[in-house]
Amino acid sequence: MTLTSAQTADGVLLEGQRQRLIKSATSVGERAAAQALVAEETTLARENVQRTLGLLDRPSRSPVRWEGLMGRVYGLGLDEEQRAFLALVLSMVGMGSVSLAAVSDLDERRLAVMLRAIARLAGNDTLAVGTRI
């Protein structure tokens, strides 16, 4: 079994779990949210987040439980920035109510991930998000 580079003190996110999360998407919003979580890496690498989504201890064909995250955002031990990112991601799947002003809590890397996710959510795959020189 080959492990990916996404690793935290809590656990390791396996490539199969990343693929399962993305493949389980049943809507544009779920796909954008899944891709954002995979791209951000640190939040999804936490074992308690994987378990809450149903990526652990469940058959690979079981649906991902987005609603499980909504009720546990504050109980997952995430820092403020990870919570803001997760709240924005959950809003893409229609869960929760978070102001777009939450992007002010994100660092540059997470902001770029979120901007790409918003473009995907809008059906735009040509918009470039990055640093201007």
Tab-separated table of N, CA, C and O in Angstrom:
chain	number	residue	atom	x	y	z
A	1	MET	N	0.844	-1.167	0.000
A	1	MET	CA	0.000	0.000	0.000
A	1	MET	C	0.896	1.239	0.000
A	1	MET	O	1.781	1.374	0.810
A	2	THR	N	0.625	2.157	-0.929
A	2	THR	CA	1.417	3.366	-1.036
A	2	THR	C	0.672	4.519	-0.388
A	2	THR	O	-0.498	4.740	-0.649
A	3	LEU	N	1.351	5.271	0.470
A	3	LEU	CA	0.745	6.400	1.142
A	3	LEU	C	1.058	7.678	0.380
A	3	LEU	O	2.113	7.808	-0.209
A	4	THR	N	0.149	8.630	0.407
A	4	THR	CA	0.377	9.916	-0.230
A	4	THR	C	1.115	10.830	0.728
A	4	THR	O	1.347	10.495	1.885
A	5	SER	N	1.435	12.030	0.260
A	5	SER	CA	2.159	12.978	1.100
A	5	SER	C	1.262	13.706	2.086
A	5	SER	O	1.744	14.405	2.953
A	6	ALA	N	-0.052	13.585	1.940
A	6	ALA	CA	-0.963	14.272	2.862
A	6	ALA	C	-0.954	13.556	4.196
A	6	ALA	O	-1.515	12.494	4.349
A	7	GLN	N	-0.318	14.138	5.188
A	7	GLN	CA	-0.186	13.467	6.470
A	7	GLN	C	-0.250	14.491	7.590
A	7	GLN	O	0.288	15.582	7.481
A	8	THR	N	-0.930	14.156	8.658
A	8	THR	CA	-0.974	14.996	9.845
A	8	THR	C	-0.685	14.116	11.051
A	8	THR	O	-0.479	12.918	10.920
A	9	ALA	N	-0.714	14.711	12.221
A	9	ALA	CA	-0.507	13.935	13.444
A	9	ALA	C	-1.618	12.917	13.631
A	9	ALA	O	-1.430	11.880	14.237
A	10	ASP	N	-2.813	13.215	13.110
A	10	ASP	CA	-3.960	12.326	13.303
A	10	ASP	C	-3.946	11.124	12.377
A	10	ASP	O	-4.360	10.045	12.746
A	11	GLY	N	-3.561	11.302	11.135
A	11	GLY	CA	-3.675	10.191	10.212
A	11	GLY	C	-3.143	10.512	8.831
A	11	GLY	O	-2.554	11.552	8.612
A	12	VAL	N	-3.376	9.603	7.948
A	12	VAL	CA	-2.888	9.712	6.586
A	12	VAL	C	-4.077	9.531	5.660
A	12	VAL	O	-4.916	8.664	5.875
A	13	LEU	N	-4.142	10.349	4.648
A	13	LEU	CA	-5.200	10.231	3.658
A	13	LEU	C	-4.680	9.401	2.496
A	13	LEU	O	-3.707	9.755	1.857
A	14	LEU	N	-5.310	8.286	2.253
A	14	LEU	CA	-4.896	7.408	1.172
A	14	LEU	C	-5.463	7.884	-0.147
A	14	LEU	O	-6.538	8.484	-0.203
A	15	GLU	N	-4.748	7.612	-1.216
A	15	GLU	CA	-5.191	8.020	-2.552
A	15	GLU	C	-6.576	7.462	-2.856
A	15	GLU	O	-7.405	8.152	-3.453
A	16	GLY	N	-6.863	6.255	-2.440
A	16	GLY	CA	-8.178	5.663	-2.665
A	16	GLY	C	-9.291	6.457	-2.003
A	16	GLY	O	-10.385	6.573	-2.547
A	17	GLN	N	-9.006	7.005	-0.831
A	17	GLN	CA	-10.016	7.812	-0.138
A	17	GLN	C	-10.253	9.124	-0.877
A	17	GLN	O	-11.378	9.594	-0.966
A	18	ARG	N	-9.182	9.703	-1.407
A	18	ARG	CA	-9.330	10.929	-2.197
A	18	ARG	C	-10.220	10.661	-3.406
A	18	ARG	O	-11.146	11.417	-3.684
A	19	GLN	N	-9.900	9.590	-4.122
A	19	GLN	CA	-10.665	9.245	-5.321
A	19	GLN	C	-12.111	8.913	-4.979
A	19	GLN	O	-13.025	9.291	-5.696
A	20	ARG	N	-12.315	8.209	-3.892
A	20	ARG	CA	-13.672	7.849	-3.478
A	20	ARG	C	-14.499	9.097	-3.194
A	20	ARG	O	-15.664	9.198	-3.575
A	21	LEU	N	-13.891	10.059	-2.518
A	21	LEU	CA	-14.597	11.295	-2.200
A	21	LEU	C	-15.022	12.016	-3.478
A	21	LEU	O	-16.172	12.438	-3.612
A	22	ILE	N	-14.127	12.121	-4.432
A	22	ILE	CA	-14.437	12.822	-5.681
A	22	ILE	C	-15.440	12.029	-6.517
A	22	ILE	O	-16.410	12.591	-7.032
A	23	LYS	N	-15.244	10.724	-6.626
A	23	LYS	CA	-16.142	9.897	-7.443
A	23	LYS	C	-17.543	9.799	-6.851
A	23	LYS	O	-18.501	9.536	-7.560
A	24	SER	N	-17.674	9.999	-5.550
A	24	SER	CA	-18.986	9.887	-4.908
A	24	SER	C	-19.865	11.110	-5.158
A	24	SER	O	-21.050	11.092	-4.843
A	25	ALA	N	-19.285	12.168	-5.719
A	25	ALA	CA	-20.043	13.402	-5.942
A	25	ALA	C	-21.219	13.151	-6.872
A	25	ALA	O	-21.075	12.558	-7.931
A	26	THR	N	-22.387	13.608	-6.445
A	26	THR	CA	-23.597	13.424	-7.253
A	26	THR	C	-24.096	14.740	-7.837
A	26	THR	O	-25.106	14.753	-8.522
A	27	SER	N	-23.400	15.827	-7.540
A	27	SER	CA	-23.789	17.136	-8.070
A	27	SER	C	-22.527	17.957	-8.329
A	27	SER	O	-21.442	17.603	-7.863
A	28	VAL	N	-22.703	19.043	-9.036
A	28	VAL	CA	-21.582	19.954	-9.299
A	28	VAL	C	-21.039	20.492	-7.980
A	28	VAL	O	-19.824	20.590	-7.797
A	29	GLY	N	-21.924	20.814	-7.047
A	29	GLY	CA	-21.500	21.332	-5.751
A	29	GLY	C	-20.687	20.322	-4.960
A	29	GLY	O	-19.672	20.671	-4.364
A	30	GLU	N	-21.132	19.069	-4.950
A	30	GLU	CA	-20.385	18.031	-4.232
A	30	GLU	C	-19.019	17.809	-4.871
A	30	GLU	O	-18.029	17.620	-4.170
A	31	ARG	N	-18.959	17.837	-6.204
A	31	ARG	CA	-17.678	17.639	-6.884
A	31	ARG	C	-16.719	18.792	-6.567
A	31	ARG	O	-15.553	18.567	-6.256
A	32	ALA	N	-17.209	20.019	-6.598
A	32	ALA	CA	-16.370	21.177	-6.279
A	32	ALA	C	-15.890	21.103	-4.832
A	32	ALA	O	-14.722	21.379	-4.536
A	33	ALA	N	-16.775	20.721	-3.923
A	33	ALA	CA	-16.422	20.609	-2.510
A	33	ALA	C	-15.384	19.507	-2.294
A	33	ALA	O	-14.408	19.698	-1.570
A	34	ALA	N	-15.601	18.359	-2.911
A	34	ALA	CA	-14.664	17.237	-2.778
A	34	ALA	C	-13.292	17.607	-3.320
A	34	ALA	O	-12.267	17.341	-2.678
A	35	GLN	N	-13.259	18.229	-4.481
A	35	GLN	CA	-11.977	18.618	-5.071
A	35	GLN	C	-11.274	19.662	-4.213
A	35	GLN	O	-10.046	19.631	-4.084
A	36	ALA	N	-12.036	20.559	-3.598
A	36	ALA	CA	-11.434	21.564	-2.717
A	36	ALA	C	-10.821	20.906	-1.481
A	36	ALA	O	-9.699	21.232	-1.090
A	37	LEU	N	-11.535	19.973	-0.866
A	37	LEU	CA	-10.994	19.276	0.307
A	37	LEU	C	-9.739	18.487	-0.034
A	37	LEU	O	-8.772	18.479	0.716
A	38	VAL	N	-9.754	17.832	-1.186
A	38	VAL	CA	-8.584	17.059	-1.616
A	38	VAL	C	-7.412	17.993	-1.887
A	38	VAL	O	-6.277	17.719	-1.480
A	39	ALA	N	-7.662	19.116	-2.546
A	39	ALA	CA	-6.590	20.057	-2.876
A	39	ALA	C	-6.004	20.717	-1.630
A	39	ALA	O	-4.799	20.947	-1.550
A	40	GLU	N	-6.852	21.010	-0.654
A	40	GLU	CA	-6.379	21.660	0.575
A	40	GLU	C	-5.542	20.710	1.427
A	40	GLU	O	-4.618	21.130	2.110
A	41	GLU	N	-5.850	19.439	1.412
A	41	GLU	CA	-5.121	18.335	2.052
A	41	GLU	C	-5.181	18.266	3.573
A	41	GLU	O	-5.484	17.233	4.115
A	42	THR	N	-4.855	19.320	4.300
A	42	THR	CA	-4.661	19.185	5.746
A	42	THR	C	-5.944	18.848	6.499
A	42	THR	O	-5.912	18.063	7.439
A	43	THR	N	-7.064	19.424	6.104
A	43	THR	CA	-8.319	19.155	6.797
A	43	THR	C	-8.764	17.720	6.550
A	43	THR	O	-9.120	16.995	7.476
A	44	LEU	N	-8.704	17.301	5.306
A	44	LEU	CA	-9.135	15.952	4.951
A	44	LEU	C	-8.159	14.877	5.440
A	44	LEU	O	-8.540	13.724	5.605
A	45	ALA	N	-6.929	15.243	5.715
A	45	ALA	CA	-5.955	14.272	6.222
A	45	ALA	C	-6.215	13.897	7.682
A	45	ALA	O	-5.664	12.917	8.173
A	46	ARG	N	-7.072	14.628	8.352
A	46	ARG	CA	-7.394	14.327	9.752
A	46	ARG	C	-8.308	13.109	9.810
A	46	ARG	O	-9.330	13.039	9.136
A	47	GLU	N	-7.937	12.162	10.637
A	47	GLU	CA	-8.705	10.916	10.755
A	47	GLU	C	-10.152	11.168	11.169
A	47	GLU	O	-11.073	10.534	10.653
A	48	ASN	N	-10.372	12.122	12.076
A	48	ASN	CA	-11.740	12.374	12.528
A	48	ASN	C	-12.606	12.976	11.413
A	48	ASN	O	-13.806	12.714	11.354
A	49	VAL	N	-12.021	13.730	10.500
A	49	VAL	CA	-12.773	14.264	9.359
A	49	VAL	C	-13.102	13.126	8.400
A	49	VAL	O	-14.238	13.002	7.918
A	50	GLN	N	-12.123	12.260	8.127
A	50	GLN	CA	-12.354	11.104	7.254
A	50	GLN	C	-13.455	10.207	7.820
A	50	GLN	O	-14.353	9.769	7.102
A	51	ARG	N	-13.396	9.969	9.123
A	51	ARG	CA	-14.385	9.108	9.775
A	51	ARG	C	-15.774	9.742	9.709
A	51	ARG	O	-16.770	9.077	9.422
A	52	THR	N	-15.858	11.041	9.950
A	52	THR	CA	-17.139	11.737	9.921
A	52	THR	C	-17.752	11.709	8.521
A	52	THR	O	-18.962	11.587	8.368
A	53	LEU	N	-16.917	11.815	7.491
A	53	LEU	CA	-17.412	11.734	6.113
A	53	LEU	C	-17.800	10.308	5.724
A	53	LEU	O	-18.457	10.103	4.710
A	54	GLY	N	-17.375	9.346	6.510
A	54	GLY	CA	-17.675	7.958	6.191
A	54	GLY	C	-16.659	7.325	5.269
A	54	GLY	O	-16.934	6.331	4.607
A	55	LEU	N	-15.447	7.898	5.231
A	55	LEU	CA	-14.397	7.344	4.382
A	55	LEU	C	-13.649	6.203	5.067
A	55	LEU	O	-12.922	5.469	4.415
A	56	LEU	N	-13.834	6.056	6.369
A	56	LEU	CA	-13.196	4.981	7.125
A	56	LEU	C	-14.273	4.040	7.654
A	56	LEU	O	-15.397	4.458	7.929
A	57	ASP	N	-13.924	2.803	7.824
A	57	ASP	CA	-14.805	1.814	8.455
A	57	ASP	C	-16.149	1.627	7.758
A	57	ASP	O	-17.127	1.254	8.391
A	58	ARG	N	-16.211	1.944	6.481
A	58	ARG	CA	-17.441	1.742	5.723
A	58	ARG	C	-17.061	1.169	4.372
A	58	ARG	O	-15.992	1.457	3.854
A	59	PRO	N	-17.937	0.375	3.784
A	59	PRO	CA	-17.640	-0.179	2.461
A	59	PRO	C	-17.359	0.935	1.448
A	59	PRO	O	-17.935	2.023	1.540
A	60	SER	N	-16.491	0.650	0.495
A	60	SER	CA	-16.073	1.673	-0.460
A	60	SER	C	-17.222	2.193	-1.320
A	60	SER	O	-17.125	3.264	-1.893
A	61	ARG	N	-18.303	1.449	-1.401
A	61	ARG	CA	-19.440	1.903	-2.211
A	61	ARG	C	-20.450	2.708	-1.401
A	61	ARG	O	-21.425	3.199	-1.944
A	62	SER	N	-20.225	2.835	-0.113
A	62	SER	CA	-21.135	3.619	0.725
A	62	SER	C	-21.034	5.095	0.353
A	62	SER	O	-19.954	5.591	0.049
A	63	PRO	N	-22.156	5.808	0.416
A	63	PRO	CA	-22.104	7.233	0.081
A	63	PRO	C	-21.321	8.030	1.124
A	63	PRO	O	-21.268	7.658	2.297
A	64	VAL	N	-20.725	9.106	0.676
A	64	VAL	CA	-20.026	10.016	1.582
A	64	VAL	C	-21.085	10.796	2.352
A	64	VAL	O	-22.100	11.203	1.792
A	65	ARG	N	-20.857	10.998	3.641
A	65	ARG	CA	-21.849	11.651	4.512
A	65	ARG	C	-21.469	13.102	4.772
A	65	ARG	O	-20.913	13.449	5.813
A	66	TRP	N	-21.793	13.970	3.833
A	66	TRP	CA	-21.511	15.397	3.993
A	66	TRP	C	-22.230	15.964	5.214
A	66	TRP	O	-21.686	16.802	5.931
A	67	GLU	N	-23.455	15.485	5.435
A	67	GLU	CA	-24.241	16.012	6.549
A	67	GLU	C	-23.585	15.711	7.892
A	67	GLU	O	-23.793	16.423	8.861
A	68	GLY	N	-22.782	14.663	7.958
A	68	GLY	CA	-22.072	14.338	9.187
A	68	GLY	C	-21.092	15.426	9.596
A	68	GLY	O	-20.892	15.677	10.787
A	69	LEU	N	-20.498	16.072	8.613
A	69	LEU	CA	-19.554	17.149	8.924
A	69	LEU	C	-20.260	18.381	9.472
A	69	LEU	O	-19.753	19.054	10.359
A	70	MET	N	-21.414	18.681	8.919
A	70	MET	CA	-22.118	19.909	9.299
A	70	MET	C	-22.362	19.985	10.795
A	70	MET	O	-22.113	21.012	11.416
A	71	GLY	N	-22.801	18.912	11.389
A	71	GLY	CA	-23.104	18.921	12.815
A	71	GLY	C	-21.898	18.810	13.715
A	71	GLY	O	-22.020	18.952	14.928
A	72	ARG	N	-20.730	18.578	13.141
A	72	ARG	CA	-19.542	18.343	13.960
A	72	ARG	C	-18.391	19.304	13.689
A	72	ARG	O	-17.282	19.082	14.161
A	73	VAL	N	-18.629	20.350	12.936
A	73	VAL	CA	-17.554	21.279	12.559
A	73	VAL	C	-16.769	21.753	13.778
A	73	VAL	O	-15.543	21.798	13.757
A	74	TYR	N	-17.468	22.088	14.865
A	74	TYR	CA	-16.785	22.623	16.048
A	74	TYR	C	-16.243	21.527	16.965
A	74	TYR	O	-15.456	21.816	17.858
A	75	GLY	N	-16.613	20.290	16.745
A	75	GLY	CA	-16.125	19.201	17.581
A	75	GLY	C	-14.980	18.415	16.966
A	75	GLY	O	-14.556	17.408	17.529
A	76	LEU	N	-14.476	18.854	15.834
A	76	LEU	CA	-13.430	18.113	15.133
A	76	LEU	C	-12.013	18.537	15.522
A	76	LEU	O	-11.046	17.949	15.059
A	77	GLY	N	-11.897	19.557	16.364
A	77	GLY	CA	-10.574	20.012	16.784
A	77	GLY	C	-9.838	20.785	15.702
A	77	GLY	O	-8.608	20.846	15.708
A	78	LEU	N	-10.562	21.387	14.787
A	78	LEU	CA	-9.951	22.168	13.714
A	78	LEU	C	-9.582	23.555	14.226
A	78	LEU	O	-10.236	24.089	15.117
A	79	ASP	N	-8.557	24.144	13.623
A	79	ASP	CA	-8.246	25.522	13.976
A	79	ASP	C	-9.234	26.445	13.257
A	79	ASP	O	-10.042	26.004	12.434
A	80	GLU	N	-9.189	27.710	13.576
A	80	GLU	CA	-10.165	28.670	13.056
A	80	GLU	C	-10.156	28.728	11.526
A	80	GLU	O	-11.206	28.801	10.891
A	81	GLU	N	-8.988	28.686	10.950
A	81	GLU	CA	-8.875	28.756	9.489
A	81	GLU	C	-9.446	27.501	8.828
A	81	GLU	O	-10.147	27.580	7.814
A	82	GLN	N	-9.163	26.340	9.398
A	82	GLN	CA	-9.724	25.097	8.858
A	82	GLN	C	-11.248	25.088	8.973
A	82	GLN	O	-11.935	24.641	8.066
A	83	ARG	N	-11.776	25.595	10.093
A	83	ARG	CA	-13.233	25.676	10.250
A	83	ARG	C	-13.859	26.598	9.217
A	83	ARG	O	-14.904	26.286	8.650
A	84	ALA	N	-13.232	27.741	8.968
A	84	ALA	CA	-13.748	28.677	7.962
A	84	ALA	C	-13.732	28.024	6.587
A	84	ALA	O	-14.709	28.115	5.832
A	85	PHE	N	-12.640	27.341	6.259
A	85	PHE	CA	-12.530	26.659	4.975
A	85	PHE	C	-13.608	25.584	4.856
A	85	PHE	O	-14.312	25.499	3.848
A	86	LEU	N	-13.759	24.780	5.896
A	86	LEU	CA	-14.744	23.701	5.870
A	86	LEU	C	-16.166	24.251	5.765
A	86	LEU	O	-16.996	23.700	5.037
A	87	ALA	N	-16.452	25.338	6.444
A	87	ALA	CA	-17.785	25.948	6.350
A	87	ALA	C	-18.065	26.413	4.922
A	87	ALA	O	-19.170	26.213	4.404
A	88	LEU	N	-17.067	27.002	4.270
A	88	LEU	CA	-17.241	27.431	2.877
A	88	LEU	C	-17.442	26.229	1.958
A	88	LEU	O	-18.280	26.258	1.060
A	89	VAL	N	-16.688	25.167	2.203
A	89	VAL	CA	-16.826	23.945	1.399
A	89	VAL	C	-18.224	23.355	1.579
A	89	VAL	O	-18.879	22.984	0.603
A	90	LEU	N	-18.688	23.276	2.813
A	90	LEU	CA	-20.018	22.720	3.072
A	90	LEU	C	-21.115	23.564	2.433
A	90	LEU	O	-22.147	23.034	2.019
A	91	SER	N	-20.893	24.856	2.330
A	91	SER	CA	-21.899	25.706	1.685
A	91	SER	C	-22.049	25.351	0.203
A	91	SER	O	-23.104	25.575	-0.388
A	92	MET	N	-21.008	24.788	-0.404
A	92	MET	CA	-21.078	24.375	-1.812
A	92	MET	C	-21.998	23.184	-2.019
A	92	MET	O	-22.512	22.989	-3.113
A	93	VAL	N	-22.187	22.395	-0.974
A	93	VAL	CA	-23.097	21.255	-1.081
A	93	VAL	C	-24.458	21.594	-0.470
A	93	VAL	O	-25.283	20.709	-0.263
A	94	GLY	N	-24.679	22.874	-0.187
A	94	GLY	CA	-25.972	23.332	0.300
A	94	GLY	C	-26.192	23.137	1.782
A	94	GLY	O	-27.329	23.116	2.237
A	95	MET	N	-25.116	23.002	2.538
A	95	MET	CA	-25.249	22.794	3.978
A	95	MET	C	-24.698	23.982	4.738
A	95	MET	O	-23.606	24.448	4.462
A	96	GLY	N	-25.465	24.429	5.687
A	96	GLY	CA	-25.020	25.540	6.510
A	96	GLY	C	-25.239	26.864	5.813
A	96	GLY	O	-25.626	26.933	4.657
A	97	SER	N	-24.996	27.885	6.560
A	97	SER	CA	-25.127	29.233	6.039
A	97	SER	C	-23.912	30.012	6.506
A	97	SER	O	-23.775	30.311	7.689
A	98	VAL	N	-23.026	30.289	5.581
A	98	VAL	CA	-21.811	31.010	5.930
A	98	VAL	C	-21.670	32.196	4.977
A	98	VAL	O	-21.971	32.094	3.796
A	99	SER	N	-21.244	33.295	5.517
A	99	SER	CA	-21.035	34.495	4.714
A	99	SER	C	-19.775	34.335	3.875
A	99	SER	O	-18.783	33.742	4.319
A	100	LEU	N	-19.824	34.879	2.687
A	100	LEU	CA	-18.643	34.843	1.820
A	100	LEU	C	-17.479	35.606	2.453
A	100	LEU	O	-16.322	35.371	2.116
A	101	ALA	N	-17.788	36.452	3.423
A	101	ALA	CA	-16.749	37.185	4.137
A	101	ALA	C	-15.813	36.246	4.895
A	101	ALA	O	-14.715	36.644	5.293
A	102	ALA	N	-16.193	34.983	5.054
A	102	ALA	CA	-15.332	34.003	5.727
A	102	ALA	C	-14.022	33.792	4.981
A	102	ALA	O	-13.056	33.309	5.566
A	103	VAL	N	-13.966	34.170	3.716
A	103	VAL	CA	-12.708	34.012	2.968
A	103	VAL	C	-11.602	34.875	3.567
A	103	VAL	O	-10.426	34.582	3.389
A	104	SER	N	-11.971	35.912	4.316
A	104	SER	CA	-10.952	36.764	4.941
A	104	SER	C	-10.177	36.010	6.020
A	104	SER	O	-9.100	36.449	6.427
A	105	ASP	N	-10.705	34.862	6.476
A	105	ASP	CA	-10.020	34.049	7.486
A	105	ASP	C	-9.049	33.047	6.868
A	105	ASP	O	-8.371	32.318	7.597
A	106	LEU	N	-9.001	32.973	5.537
A	106	LEU	CA	-8.168	31.979	4.859
A	106	LEU	C	-6.792	32.539	4.516
A	106	LEU	O	-6.670	33.719	4.177
A	107	ASP	N	-5.775	31.663	4.575
A	107	ASP	CA	-4.458	32.069	4.100
A	107	ASP	C	-4.459	32.037	2.571
A	107	ASP	O	-5.444	31.644	1.938
A	108	GLU	N	-3.391	32.450	1.972
A	108	GLU	CA	-3.311	32.569	0.515
A	108	GLU	C	-3.519	31.226	-0.193
A	108	GLU	O	-4.203	31.143	-1.211
A	109	ARG	N	-2.949	30.166	0.342
A	109	ARG	CA	-3.079	28.845	-0.278
A	109	ARG	C	-4.525	28.364	-0.262
A	109	ARG	O	-5.064	27.919	-1.274
A	110	ARG	N	-5.173	28.466	0.893
A	110	ARG	CA	-6.571	28.029	0.988
A	110	ARG	C	-7.494	28.942	0.180
A	110	ARG	O	-8.485	28.487	-0.382
A	111	LEU	N	-7.165	30.219	0.116
A	111	LEU	CA	-7.970	31.127	-0.692
A	111	LEU	C	-7.911	30.733	-2.165
A	111	LEU	O	-8.940	30.714	-2.846
A	112	ALA	N	-6.727	30.383	-2.658
A	112	ALA	CA	-6.597	29.949	-4.060
A	112	ALA	C	-7.403	28.676	-4.305
A	112	ALA	O	-8.071	28.548	-5.338
A	113	VAL	N	-7.362	27.732	-3.363
A	113	VAL	CA	-8.154	26.503	-3.480
A	113	VAL	C	-9.633	26.852	-3.546
A	113	VAL	O	-10.380	26.329	-4.383
A	114	MET	N	-10.076	27.749	-2.679
A	114	MET	CA	-11.486	28.139	-2.642
A	114	MET	C	-11.901	28.860	-3.917
A	114	MET	O	-12.995	28.614	-4.450
A	115	LEU	N	-11.055	29.734	-4.438
A	115	LEU	CA	-11.379	30.447	-5.678
A	115	LEU	C	-11.524	29.477	-6.850
A	115	LEU	O	-12.435	29.619	-7.678
A	116	ARG	N	-10.642	28.486	-6.925
A	116	ARG	CA	-10.764	27.468	-7.978
A	116	ARG	C	-12.056	26.675	-7.800
A	116	ARG	O	-12.738	26.340	-8.772
A	117	ALA	N	-12.409	26.372	-6.556
A	117	ALA	CA	-13.640	25.620	-6.289
A	117	ALA	C	-14.873	26.424	-6.690
A	117	ALA	O	-15.826	25.874	-7.251
A	118	ILE	N	-14.854	27.708	-6.420
A	118	ILE	CA	-15.985	28.568	-6.802
A	118	ILE	C	-16.107	28.614	-8.320
A	118	ILE	O	-17.211	28.557	-8.866
A	119	ALA	N	-14.981	28.692	-9.013
A	119	ALA	CA	-15.013	28.678	-10.480
A	119	ALA	C	-15.595	27.355	-10.985
A	119	ALA	O	-16.418	27.340	-11.904
A	120	ARG	N	-15.201	26.225	-10.380
A	120	ARG	CA	-15.763	24.919	-10.765
A	120	ARG	C	-17.260	24.874	-10.499
A	120	ARG	O	-18.030	24.356	-11.296
A	121	LEU	N	-17.660	25.405	-9.359
A	121	LEU	CA	-19.067	25.431	-8.988
A	121	LEU	C	-19.886	26.220	-10.017
A	121	LEU	O	-21.009	25.862	-10.330
A	122	ALA	N	-19.270	27.251	-10.569
A	122	ALA	CA	-19.939	28.076	-11.578
A	122	ALA	C	-19.863	27.448	-12.969
A	122	ALA	O	-20.395	28.006	-13.922
A	123	GLY	N	-19.195	26.301	-13.074
A	123	GLY	CA	-19.085	25.628	-14.368
A	123	GLY	C	-17.996	26.196	-15.254
A	123	GLY	O	-17.981	25.962	-16.459
A	124	ASN	N	-17.055	26.914	-14.662
A	124	ASN	CA	-15.974	27.523	-15.430
A	124	ASN	C	-14.684	26.758	-15.189
A	124	ASN	O	-14.184	26.719	-14.078
A	125	ASP	N	-14.165	26.159	-16.230
A	125	ASP	CA	-12.896	25.440	-16.094
A	125	ASP	C	-11.773	26.132	-16.838
A	125	ASP	O	-10.688	25.588	-17.018
A	126	THR	N	-11.998	27.385	-17.260
A	126	THR	CA	-10.970	28.119	-18.001
A	126	THR	C	-10.382	29.263	-17.201
A	126	THR	O	-9.352	29.802	-17.571
A	127	LEU	N	-11.030	29.641	-16.108
A	127	LEU	CA	-10.556	30.754	-15.290
A	127	LEU	C	-9.283	30.339	-14.556
A	127	LEU	O	-9.263	29.342	-13.846
A	128	ALA	N	-8.227	31.104	-14.732
A	128	ALA	CA	-6.948	30.818	-14.060
A	128	ALA	C	-6.911	31.528	-12.710
A	128	ALA	O	-7.224	32.717	-12.620
A	129	VAL	N	-6.530	30.799	-11.685
A	129	VAL	CA	-6.372	31.368	-10.356
A	129	VAL	C	-4.925	31.185	-9.965
A	129	VAL	O	-4.434	30.064	-9.919
A	130	GLY	N	-4.250	32.287	-9.722
A	130	GLY	CA	-2.844	32.212	-9.356
A	130	GLY	C	-2.284	33.595	-9.132
A	130	GLY	O	-3.007	34.581	-9.095
A	131	THR	N	-0.980	33.671	-9.041
A	131	THR	CA	-0.297	34.926	-8.786
A	131	THR	C	-0.011	35.634	-10.092
A	131	THR	O	0.470	35.023	-11.044
A	132	ARG	N	-0.286	36.916	-10.122
A	132	ARG	CA	0.047	37.734	-11.295
A	132	ARG	C	1.470	38.246	-11.147
A	132	ARG	O	1.894	38.633	-10.077
A	133	ILE	N	2.163	38.258	-12.255
A	133	ILE	CA	3.549	38.782	-12.233
A	133	ILE	C	3.616	39.984	-13.142
A	133	ILE	O	3.050	40.060	-14.168
